[in-house]
Amino acid sequence: MDKIKIGILGSTGSVGQRYMSMLSDHPWFEIAALSASSASAGKAYKEAVKWVLDKEMPAEQGAMKIIAADTAEMKRAKVDLVFSALPSDVAKVVEAKMVEAGLVVVADTSAHRMGADVPLVIPEVNGDHLSAVEGKKGKGYIVTGPNCTTIGLAMSLKPVQDNFGL
C-alpha cells in the first residue's frame, strides 16, 4: 500500500511538532510538506523551530524545507491530506482556502467546528460520523474534533452509555 502524503500546517508550533512526532514513522502516512509562517518559509525545519517535545526531532523532517501555508505550495507537494495546527484566527482563513483548492483538512482548532458540513469526530466514540464526507473524494472538506476537554469526557462516558444508557 502506498503511503498517504500529508502536509502539516503550523508545523513549528507545539501542536504541529506533536503531529510530526506522531506521524513521522507512521505506517500509513508520509510527511511531504511542513508549513509555517512566511518568516520561516524556505528555512530548514530544524533551523526554524524551537523544539519543545521530550522526544527527539525526526532527522528526516528536520532537514525538510518549510513551505508557506498556501494552497499552491501544498498542491506542489502533492499532499493528499493536511493536518492543521494553526491558531484559530489564521486557521479560519487558511483551512477554508485549502478546502476550496480540493484538499482534505484535519483541523485541531475551533475555527470550523460549528460548520454545518464539518463532522466533529472522536474516532473511539463516533467514528461513524465520517460517513458525512462519503462521496466527497476529490473534493475538499474539513474534519475536526471537539474541544480537548470534551474529548476526555466523551471517551469516559461512551462505555457508560453503551452499557447502561445515559
CSV table of N, CA and C in Angstrom, one decimal:
chain,number,residue,atom,x,y,z
A,1,MET,N,0.8,-1.2,0.0
A,1,MET,CA,0.0,0.0,0.0
A,1,MET,C,0.9,1.3,0.0
A,2,ASP,N,0.6,2.2,-0.9
A,2,ASP,CA,1.3,3.4,-0.9
A,2,ASP,C,0.9,4.3,0.3
A,3,LYS,N,1.8,5.0,0.8
A,3,LYS,CA,1.5,5.8,2.0
A,3,LYS,C,0.8,7.1,1.5
A,4,ILE,N,-0.1,7.6,2.4
A,4,ILE,CA,-0.8,8.8,2.2
A,4,ILE,C,0.1,10.0,2.4
A,5,LYS,N,0.3,10.9,1.4
A,5,LYS,CA,1.1,12.0,1.6
A,5,LYS,C,0.4,13.1,2.3
A,6,ILE,N,1.1,13.6,3.4
A,6,ILE,CA,0.4,14.6,4.2
A,6,ILE,C,1.2,15.9,4.3
A,7,GLY,N,0.6,17.0,4.6
A,7,GLY,CA,1.2,18.2,5.0
A,7,GLY,C,0.8,18.6,6.4
A,8,ILE,N,1.6,19.4,7.1
A,8,ILE,CA,1.3,19.9,8.4
A,8,ILE,C,1.3,21.4,8.4
A,9,LEU,N,0.2,22.0,8.6
A,9,LEU,CA,0.1,23.5,8.7
A,9,LEU,C,0.4,23.8,10.2
A,10,GLY,N,1.2,24.9,10.3
A,10,GLY,CA,1.6,25.3,11.7
A,10,GLY,C,2.6,24.3,12.3
A,11,SER,N,3.5,23.8,11.5
A,11,SER,CA,4.4,22.7,11.9
A,11,SER,C,5.4,23.1,13.0
A,12,THR,N,5.7,24.4,13.1
A,12,THR,CA,6.7,24.7,14.1
A,12,THR,C,6.2,25.0,15.5
A,13,GLY,N,4.8,25.0,15.7
A,13,GLY,CA,4.3,25.2,17.0
A,13,GLY,C,4.2,23.9,17.7
A,14,SER,N,3.8,23.9,19.0
A,14,SER,CA,3.9,22.7,19.8
A,14,SER,C,2.9,21.6,19.3
A,15,VAL,N,1.7,22.0,18.8
A,15,VAL,CA,0.8,21.0,18.3
A,15,VAL,C,1.3,20.5,17.0
A,16,GLY,N,1.9,21.3,16.1
A,16,GLY,CA,2.5,20.9,14.9
A,16,GLY,C,3.6,19.9,15.1
A,17,GLN,N,4.4,20.2,16.1
A,17,GLN,CA,5.5,19.3,16.5
A,17,GLN,C,5.0,17.9,16.9
A,18,ARG,N,3.9,18.0,17.7
A,18,ARG,CA,3.3,16.7,18.1
A,18,ARG,C,2.8,15.9,16.9
A,19,TYR,N,2.1,16.6,16.0
A,19,TYR,CA,1.7,15.9,14.8
A,19,TYR,C,2.9,15.2,14.1
A,20,MET,N,4.0,16.0,13.9
A,20,MET,CA,5.2,15.5,13.3
A,20,MET,C,5.7,14.3,14.0
A,21,SER,N,5.8,14.4,15.3
A,21,SER,CA,6.3,13.3,16.2
A,21,SER,C,5.5,12.0,16.0
A,22,MET,N,4.2,12.2,16.0
A,22,MET,CA,3.3,11.0,15.9
A,22,MET,C,3.2,10.4,14.5
A,23,LEU,N,3.4,11.3,13.5
A,23,LEU,CA,3.2,10.8,12.1
A,23,LEU,C,4.5,10.5,11.3
A,24,SER,N,5.7,10.8,11.9
A,24,SER,CA,6.9,10.7,11.1
A,24,SER,C,7.3,9.3,10.7
A,25,ASP,N,7.0,8.3,11.6
A,25,ASP,CA,7.3,6.9,11.3
A,25,ASP,C,6.0,6.1,11.2
A,26,HIS,N,4.9,6.8,10.9
A,26,HIS,CA,3.6,6.1,10.8
A,26,HIS,C,3.5,5.2,9.6
A,27,PRO,N,3.0,4.0,9.7
A,27,PRO,CA,2.9,3.1,8.5
A,27,PRO,C,2.0,3.5,7.4
A,28,TRP,N,1.1,4.4,7.7
A,28,TRP,CA,0.1,4.9,6.6
A,28,TRP,C,0.4,6.2,6.0
A,29,PHE,N,1.3,7.0,6.7
A,29,PHE,CA,1.5,8.4,6.3
A,29,PHE,C,2.9,8.7,5.9
A,30,GLU,N,3.1,9.6,5.0
A,30,GLU,CA,4.4,10.1,4.6
A,30,GLU,C,4.3,11.6,4.7
A,31,ILE,N,5.1,12.3,5.5
A,31,ILE,CA,5.1,13.7,5.7
A,31,ILE,C,5.8,14.3,4.4
A,32,ALA,N,5.0,15.0,3.6
A,32,ALA,CA,5.5,15.5,2.3
A,32,ALA,C,5.7,17.0,2.4
A,33,ALA,N,5.1,17.7,3.3
A,33,ALA,CA,5.2,19.1,3.4
A,33,ALA,C,5.0,19.6,4.8
A,34,LEU,N,5.9,20.6,5.2
A,34,LEU,CA,5.8,21.2,6.5
A,34,LEU,C,5.6,22.7,6.2
A,35,SER,N,4.6,23.3,6.8
A,35,SER,CA,4.4,24.7,6.6
A,35,SER,C,4.4,25.5,7.9
A,36,ALA,N,4.7,26.8,7.8
A,36,ALA,CA,4.7,27.7,8.9
A,36,ALA,C,4.5,29.1,8.4
A,37,SER,N,4.7,30.0,9.3
A,37,SER,CA,4.6,31.4,8.8
A,37,SER,C,5.6,31.8,7.7
A,38,SER,N,5.3,32.9,7.0
A,38,SER,CA,6.1,33.3,5.9
A,38,SER,C,7.5,33.6,6.4
A,39,ALA,N,7.7,34.0,7.7
A,39,ALA,CA,9.0,34.2,8.3
A,39,ALA,C,9.9,33.0,8.3
A,40,SER,N,9.3,31.8,8.3
A,40,SER,CA,10.0,30.5,8.4
A,40,SER,C,10.1,29.9,7.0
A,41,ALA,N,9.3,30.3,6.1
A,41,ALA,CA,9.3,29.6,4.8
A,41,ALA,C,10.7,29.7,4.1
A,42,GLY,N,11.1,28.6,3.6
A,42,GLY,CA,12.4,28.5,2.9
A,42,GLY,C,13.5,28.0,3.8
A,43,LYS,N,13.3,28.0,5.1
A,43,LYS,CA,14.3,27.6,6.0
A,43,LYS,C,14.2,26.1,6.3
A,44,ALA,N,15.3,25.4,6.6
A,44,ALA,CA,15.2,24.0,7.1
A,44,ALA,C,14.4,24.0,8.4
A,45,TYR,N,13.6,23.0,8.5
A,45,TYR,CA,12.7,22.9,9.7
A,45,TYR,C,13.5,23.0,11.0
A,46,LYS,N,14.6,22.3,11.1
A,46,LYS,CA,15.4,22.3,12.3
A,46,LYS,C,16.0,23.7,12.6
A,47,GLU,N,16.1,24.6,11.6
A,47,GLU,CA,16.6,25.9,11.8
A,47,GLU,C,15.5,26.9,12.3
A,48,ALA,N,14.3,26.6,11.9
A,48,ALA,CA,13.1,27.5,12.2
A,48,ALA,C,12.4,27.2,13.4
A,49,VAL,N,12.5,25.9,13.9
A,49,VAL,CA,11.6,25.5,15.0
A,49,VAL,C,12.4,25.6,16.4
A,50,LYS,N,11.7,25.9,17.4
A,50,LYS,CA,12.2,25.8,18.8
A,50,LYS,C,11.5,24.5,19.3
A,51,TRP,N,12.2,23.4,19.2
A,51,TRP,CA,11.7,22.1,19.5
A,51,TRP,C,11.3,22.0,21.0
A,52,VAL,N,10.1,21.7,21.4
A,52,VAL,CA,9.7,21.6,22.8
A,52,VAL,C,9.4,20.2,23.3
A,53,LEU,N,9.4,19.3,22.4
A,53,LEU,CA,9.0,17.9,22.9
A,53,LEU,C,10.2,17.2,23.5
A,54,ASP,N,9.9,16.2,24.4
A,54,ASP,CA,10.9,15.4,25.0
A,54,ASP,C,11.5,14.5,24.0
A,55,LYS,N,10.7,14.0,23.1
A,55,LYS,CA,11.2,13.1,22.0
A,55,LYS,C,12.0,13.9,21.0
A,56,GLU,N,13.1,13.3,20.6
A,56,GLU,CA,14.0,13.9,19.6
A,56,GLU,C,13.3,14.2,18.3
A,57,MET,N,13.6,15.4,17.7
A,57,MET,CA,13.1,15.7,16.4
A,57,MET,C,13.5,14.7,15.4
A,58,PRO,N,12.5,14.2,14.6
A,58,PRO,CA,12.9,13.3,13.5
A,58,PRO,C,13.8,13.9,12.5
A,59,ALA,N,15.0,13.3,12.3
A,59,ALA,CA,16.0,13.8,11.4
A,59,ALA,C,15.6,14.1,10.0
A,60,GLU,N,14.8,13.2,9.4
A,60,GLU,CA,14.3,13.4,8.1
A,60,GLU,C,13.5,14.7,7.9
A,61,GLN,N,12.6,14.9,8.9
A,61,GLN,CA,11.8,16.2,8.8
A,61,GLN,C,12.6,17.4,9.2
A,62,GLY,N,13.6,17.2,10.1
A,62,GLY,CA,14.4,18.3,10.5
A,62,GLY,C,15.1,19.0,9.3
A,63,ALA,N,15.4,18.2,8.3
A,63,ALA,CA,16.1,18.6,7.1
A,63,ALA,C,15.2,19.2,6.0
A,64,MET,N,13.9,19.0,6.2
A,64,MET,CA,12.9,19.5,5.2
A,64,MET,C,12.8,21.0,5.2
A,65,LYS,N,12.6,21.5,4.0
A,65,LYS,CA,12.4,23.0,3.9
A,65,LYS,C,10.9,23.3,4.2
A,66,ILE,N,10.7,24.4,5.0
A,66,ILE,CA,9.4,24.8,5.3
A,66,ILE,C,8.8,25.6,4.1
A,67,ILE,N,7.5,25.3,3.8
A,67,ILE,CA,6.8,26.0,2.8
A,67,ILE,C,5.8,26.9,3.4
A,68,ALA,N,5.4,27.9,2.6
A,68,ALA,CA,4.4,28.8,3.0
A,68,ALA,C,3.0,28.1,3.2
A,69,ALA,N,2.2,28.6,4.1
A,69,ALA,CA,0.9,27.9,4.3
A,69,ALA,C,-0.1,28.4,3.3
A,70,ASP,N,0.2,28.0,2.0
A,70,ASP,CA,-0.8,28.4,1.0
A,70,ASP,C,-1.1,27.1,0.1
A,71,THR,N,-2.2,27.2,-0.6
A,71,THR,CA,-2.7,26.1,-1.4
A,71,THR,C,-1.7,25.7,-2.5
A,72,ALA,N,-1.1,26.6,-3.2
A,72,ALA,CA,-0.2,26.3,-4.3
A,72,ALA,C,0.9,25.5,-3.8
A,73,GLU,N,1.5,25.8,-2.7
A,73,GLU,CA,2.6,25.1,-2.1
A,73,GLU,C,2.2,23.6,-1.7
A,74,MET,N,1.0,23.5,-1.1
A,74,MET,CA,0.6,22.2,-0.8
A,74,MET,C,0.3,21.3,-2.0
A,75,LYS,N,-0.3,22.0,-3.0
A,75,LYS,CA,-0.6,21.2,-4.3
A,75,LYS,C,0.7,20.8,-4.9
A,76,ARG,N,1.8,21.7,-4.9
A,76,ARG,CA,3.1,21.3,-5.5
A,76,ARG,C,3.7,20.1,-4.7
A,77,ALA,N,3.4,20.0,-3.4
A,77,ALA,CA,4.0,18.9,-2.6
A,77,ALA,C,3.1,17.6,-2.8
A,78,LYS,N,2.0,17.7,-3.6
A,78,LYS,CA,1.2,16.6,-3.9
A,78,LYS,C,0.6,15.9,-2.6
A,79,VAL,N,0.2,16.7,-1.7
A,79,VAL,CA,-0.3,16.1,-0.4
A,79,VAL,C,-1.8,15.6,-0.7
A,80,ASP,N,-2.1,14.6,0.0
A,80,ASP,CA,-3.5,14.0,-0.1
A,80,ASP,C,-4.3,14.5,1.1
A,81,LEU,N,-3.6,14.9,2.2
A,81,LEU,CA,-4.3,15.2,3.4
A,81,LEU,C,-3.5,16.3,4.2
A,82,VAL,N,-4.2,17.2,4.8
A,82,VAL,CA,-3.5,18.3,5.5
A,82,VAL,C,-3.9,18.2,7.0
A,83,PHE,N,-2.9,18.1,7.9
A,83,PHE,CA,-3.2,18.2,9.3
A,83,PHE,C,-2.9,19.7,9.7
A,84,SER,N,-3.9,20.3,10.3
A,84,SER,CA,-3.7,21.7,10.7
A,84,SER,C,-3.6,22.0,12.2
A,85,ALA,N,-2.5,22.6,12.5
A,85,ALA,CA,-2.2,23.0,13.9
A,85,ALA,C,-2.1,24.5,14.0
A,86,LEU,N,-2.9,25.2,13.1
A,86,LEU,CA,-2.8,26.7,13.1
A,86,LEU,C,-3.6,27.3,14.2
A,87,PRO,N,-3.3,28.5,14.7
A,87,PRO,CA,-4.1,29.2,15.6
A,87,PRO,C,-5.5,29.5,14.9
A,88,SER,N,-6.6,29.5,15.7
A,88,SER,CA,-7.9,29.6,15.2
A,88,SER,C,-8.1,30.8,14.2
A,89,ASP,N,-7.6,32.0,14.5
A,89,ASP,CA,-7.8,33.1,13.7
A,89,ASP,C,-7.2,32.9,12.3
A,90,VAL,N,-6.0,32.3,12.3
A,90,VAL,CA,-5.4,32.0,11.0
A,90,VAL,C,-6.0,30.8,10.3
A,91,ALA,N,-6.4,29.8,11.1
A,91,ALA,CA,-7.0,28.6,10.5
A,91,ALA,C,-8.3,28.9,9.8
A,92,LYS,N,-9.1,29.8,10.3
A,92,LYS,CA,-10.4,30.1,9.7
A,92,LYS,C,-10.2,30.5,8.2
A,93,VAL,N,-9.2,31.2,7.9
A,93,VAL,CA,-8.9,31.6,6.5
A,93,VAL,C,-8.1,30.6,5.7
A,94,VAL,N,-7.0,30.1,6.3
A,94,VAL,CA,-6.1,29.2,5.5
A,94,VAL,C,-6.8,27.9,5.3
A,95,GLU,N,-7.5,27.3,6.3
A,95,GLU,CA,-8.1,26.0,6.1
A,95,GLU,C,-9.2,26.1,5.0
A,96,ALA,N,-10.0,27.2,5.0
A,96,ALA,CA,-11.0,27.4,4.0
A,96,ALA,C,-10.4,27.4,2.6
A,97,LYS,N,-9.3,28.1,2.5
A,97,LYS,CA,-8.6,28.1,1.2
A,97,LYS,C,-8.1,26.7,0.8
A,98,MET,N,-7.7,25.9,1.7
A,98,MET,CA,-7.2,24.6,1.4
A,98,MET,C,-8.4,23.7,0.9
A,99,VAL,N,-9.6,23.9,1.5
A,99,VAL,CA,-10.8,23.2,1.1
A,99,VAL,C,-11.2,23.6,-0.3
A,100,GLU,N,-11.2,24.9,-0.5
A,100,GLU,CA,-11.5,25.4,-1.9
A,100,GLU,C,-10.6,24.9,-3.0
A,101,ALA,N,-9.4,24.6,-2.6
A,101,ALA,CA,-8.4,24.0,-3.6
A,101,ALA,C,-8.5,22.5,-3.7
A,102,GLY,N,-9.5,21.9,-3.0
A,102,GLY,CA,-9.8,20.5,-3.1
A,102,GLY,C,-9.0,19.6,-2.1
A,103,LEU,N,-8.4,20.2,-1.1
A,103,LEU,CA,-7.6,19.5,-0.1
A,103,LEU,C,-8.5,19.0,1.0
A,104,VAL,N,-8.1,17.9,1.6
A,104,VAL,CA,-8.8,17.4,2.8
A,104,VAL,C,-8.0,17.9,4.0
A,105,VAL,N,-8.7,18.5,5.0
A,105,VAL,CA,-8.1,19.1,6.2
A,105,VAL,C,-8.6,18.4,7.4
A,106,VAL,N,-7.7,18.0,8.3
A,106,VAL,CA,-8.0,17.5,9.6
A,106,VAL,C,-7.6,18.7,10.5
A,107,ALA,N,-8.5,19.3,11.1
A,107,ALA,CA,-8.3,20.5,11.9
A,107,ALA,C,-8.3,20.3,13.4
A,108,ASP,N,-7.5,21.1,14.1
A,108,ASP,CA,-7.4,20.9,15.5
A,108,ASP,C,-7.9,22.2,16.3
A,109,THR,N,-8.5,23.1,15.6
A,109,THR,CA,-9.0,24.3,16.3
A,109,THR,C,-10.5,24.4,16.2
A,110,SER,N,-11.0,25.5,16.8
A,110,SER,CA,-12.4,25.7,16.8
A,110,SER,C,-12.9,26.5,15.6
A,111,ALA,N,-12.0,26.8,14.7
A,111,ALA,CA,-12.3,27.7,13.6
A,111,ALA,C,-13.5,27.2,12.8
A,112,HIS,N,-13.6,25.9,12.5
A,112,HIS,CA,-14.7,25.4,11.7
A,112,HIS,C,-15.6,24.4,12.4
A,113,ARG,N,-15.5,24.3,13.7
A,113,ARG,CA,-16.2,23.2,14.4
A,113,ARG,C,-17.7,23.3,14.3
A,114,MET,N,-18.2,24.4,14.1
A,114,MET,CA,-19.7,24.5,14.1
A,114,MET,C,-20.2,24.6,12.6
A,115,GLY,N,-19.4,24.4,11.6
A,115,GLY,CA,-19.8,24.4,10.3
A,115,GLY,C,-20.8,23.2,10.0
A,116,ALA,N,-21.8,23.5,9.3
A,116,ALA,CA,-22.9,22.5,9.1
A,116,ALA,C,-22.4,21.3,8.4
A,117,ASP,N,-21.4,21.4,7.6
A,117,ASP,CA,-20.9,20.2,6.9
A,117,ASP,C,-19.6,19.7,7.4
A,118,VAL,N,-19.2,20.1,8.6
A,118,VAL,CA,-18.0,19.7,9.2
A,118,VAL,C,-18.2,18.7,10.3
A,119,PRO,N,-17.9,17.4,10.1
A,119,PRO,CA,-18.1,16.4,11.2
A,119,PRO,C,-17.1,16.6,12.3
A,120,LEU,N,-17.7,16.6,13.6
A,120,LEU,CA,-16.8,16.6,14.8
A,120,LEU,C,-16.6,15.1,15.2
A,121,VAL,N,-15.4,14.6,15.1
A,121,VAL,CA,-15.2,13.2,15.2
A,121,VAL,C,-14.2,12.9,16.4
A,122,ILE,N,-14.6,12.0,17.2
A,122,ILE,CA,-13.7,11.3,18.2
A,122,ILE,C,-13.8,9.9,17.7
A,123,PRO,N,-12.8,9.4,17.0
A,123,PRO,CA,-12.8,8.0,16.4
A,123,PRO,C,-13.3,6.9,17.3
A,124,GLU,N,-12.9,6.9,18.6
A,124,GLU,CA,-13.3,5.9,19.5
A,124,GLU,C,-14.8,6.0,20.0
A,125,VAL,N,-15.4,7.2,19.7
A,125,VAL,CA,-16.8,7.4,20.2
A,125,VAL,C,-17.7,7.5,19.0
A,126,ASN,N,-17.4,8.2,18.0
A,126,ASN,CA,-18.4,8.4,16.9
A,126,ASN,C,-17.7,8.4,15.5
A,127,GLY,N,-16.8,7.4,15.3
A,127,GLY,CA,-16.1,7.3,14.0
A,127,GLY,C,-17.0,7.2,12.9
A,128,ASP,N,-18.2,6.7,13.1
A,128,ASP,CA,-19.2,6.6,12.0
A,128,ASP,C,-19.7,8.0,11.5
A,129,HIS,N,-19.4,9.0,12.2
A,129,HIS,CA,-19.7,10.4,11.6
A,129,HIS,C,-18.8,10.8,10.4
A,130,LEU,N,-17.8,10.0,10.2
A,130,LEU,CA,-17.0,10.2,9.0
A,130,LEU,C,-17.8,9.9,7.7
A,131,SER,N,-19.0,9.2,7.9
A,131,SER,CA,-19.8,9.0,6.7
A,131,SER,C,-20.3,10.3,6.1
A,132,ALA,N,-20.3,11.4,6.9
A,132,ALA,CA,-20.7,12.7,6.4
A,132,ALA,C,-19.8,13.2,5.2
A,133,VAL,N,-18.6,12.6,5.1
A,133,VAL,CA,-17.8,13.0,4.0
A,133,VAL,C,-17.7,12.0,2.8
A,134,GLU,N,-18.5,11.0,3.0
A,134,GLU,CA,-18.5,10.0,1.9
A,134,GLU,C,-19.0,10.7,0.6
A,135,GLY,N,-18.5,10.3,-0.5
A,135,GLY,CA,-18.9,10.9,-1.8
A,135,GLY,C,-18.1,12.2,-2.1
A,136,LYS,N,-17.3,12.6,-1.2
A,136,LYS,CA,-16.5,13.9,-1.4
A,136,LYS,C,-15.1,13.6,-1.9
A,137,LYS,N,-14.8,12.4,-2.3
A,137,LYS,CA,-13.5,12.1,-2.8
A,137,LYS,C,-13.1,13.0,-4.0
A,138,GLY,N,-12.0,13.6,-3.9
A,138,GLY,CA,-11.6,14.6,-5.0
A,138,GLY,C,-12.0,16.0,-4.7
A,139,LYS,N,-12.8,16.2,-3.7
A,139,LYS,CA,-13.3,17.5,-3.3
A,139,LYS,C,-12.7,17.8,-1.9
A,140,GLY,N,-12.6,19.1,-1.6
A,140,GLY,CA,-12.0,19.4,-0.3
A,140,GLY,C,-13.1,19.4,0.8
A,141,TYR,N,-12.7,19.1,2.0
A,141,TYR,CA,-13.5,19.2,3.1
A,141,TYR,C,-12.7,19.2,4.4
A,142,ILE,N,-13.4,19.6,5.5
A,142,ILE,CA,-12.7,19.6,6.8
A,142,ILE,C,-13.3,18.6,7.7
A,143,VAL,N,-12.5,18.0,8.5
A,143,VAL,CA,-13.0,17.1,9.6
A,143,VAL,C,-12.2,17.7,10.9
A,144,THR,N,-13.0,17.8,11.9
A,144,THR,CA,-12.3,18.3,13.1
A,144,THR,C,-12.8,17.5,14.4
A,145,GLY,N,-12.1,17.8,15.4
A,145,GLY,CA,-12.5,17.2,16.7
A,145,GLY,C,-13.1,18.2,17.6
A,146,PRO,N,-13.8,17.8,18.6
A,146,PRO,CA,-14.4,18.8,19.6
A,146,PRO,C,-13.2,19.3,20.5
A,147,ASN,N,-13.6,20.2,21.4
A,147,ASN,CA,-12.7,20.8,22.3
A,147,ASN,C,-12.0,19.6,23.1
A,148,CYS,N,-10.7,19.8,23.5
A,148,CYS,CA,-10.0,18.8,24.2
A,148,CYS,C,-10.6,18.3,25.5
A,149,THR,N,-11.3,19.2,26.2
A,149,THR,CA,-11.9,18.7,27.4
A,149,THR,C,-13.1,17.9,27.1
A,150,THR,N,-13.8,18.1,26.0
A,150,THR,CA,-15.0,17.4,25.6
A,150,THR,C,-14.5,16.0,25.2
A,151,ILE,N,-13.4,15.8,24.5
A,151,ILE,CA,-12.9,14.5,24.1
A,151,ILE,C,-12.7,13.6,25.3
A,152,GLY,N,-12.1,14.1,26.3
A,152,GLY,CA,-11.9,13.2,27.5
A,152,GLY,C,-13.2,12.8,28.2
A,153,LEU,N,-14.1,13.8,28.3
A,153,LEU,CA,-15.4,13.5,28.9
A,153,LEU,C,-16.2,12.5,28.0
A,154,ALA,N,-16.2,12.7,26.7
A,154,ALA,CA,-17.0,11.8,25.8
A,154,ALA,C,-16.4,10.4,25.8
A,155,MET,N,-15.1,10.3,25.9
A,155,MET,CA,-14.5,9.0,25.9
A,155,MET,C,-14.7,8.2,27.2
A,156,SER,N,-14.8,8.9,28.3
A,156,SER,CA,-15.1,8.2,29.5
A,156,SER,C,-16.6,7.9,29.7
A,157,LEU,N,-17.5,8.7,29.0
A,157,LEU,CA,-18.9,8.4,29.1
A,157,LEU,C,-19.4,7.4,28.1
A,158,LYS,N,-18.7,7.2,27.0
A,158,LYS,CA,-19.1,6.3,25.9
A,158,LYS,C,-19.3,4.9,26.5
A,159,PRO,N,-18.4,4.3,27.3
A,159,PRO,CA,-18.7,3.0,27.8
A,159,PRO,C,-19.9,2.9,28.7
A,160,VAL,N,-20.1,4.0,29.4
A,160,VAL,CA,-21.3,4.1,30.3
A,160,VAL,C,-22.6,4.1,29.5
A,161,GLN,N,-22.6,4.9,28.4
A,161,GLN,CA,-23.7,5.0,27.5
A,161,GLN,C,-24.0,3.6,26.9
A,162,ASP,N,-22.9,3.0,26.4
A,162,ASP,CA,-23.1,1.7,25.7
A,162,ASP,C,-23.6,0.6,26.6
A,163,ASN,N,-23.2,0.6,27.9
A,163,ASN,CA,-23.6,-0.5,28.8
A,163,ASN,C,-24.8,-0.2,29.7
A,164,PHE,N,-25.1,1.1,29.9
A,164,PHE,CA,-26.2,1.4,30.8
A,164,PHE,C,-27.1,2.5,30.3
A,165,GLY,N,-26.7,3.2,29.3
A,165,GLY,CA,-27.5,4.3,28.7
A,165,GLY,C,-27.3,5.5,29.6
A,166,LEU,N,-27.6,6.6,29.0
A,166,LEU,CA,-27.5,7.9,29.7
A,166,LEU,C,-28.8,8.7,29.6
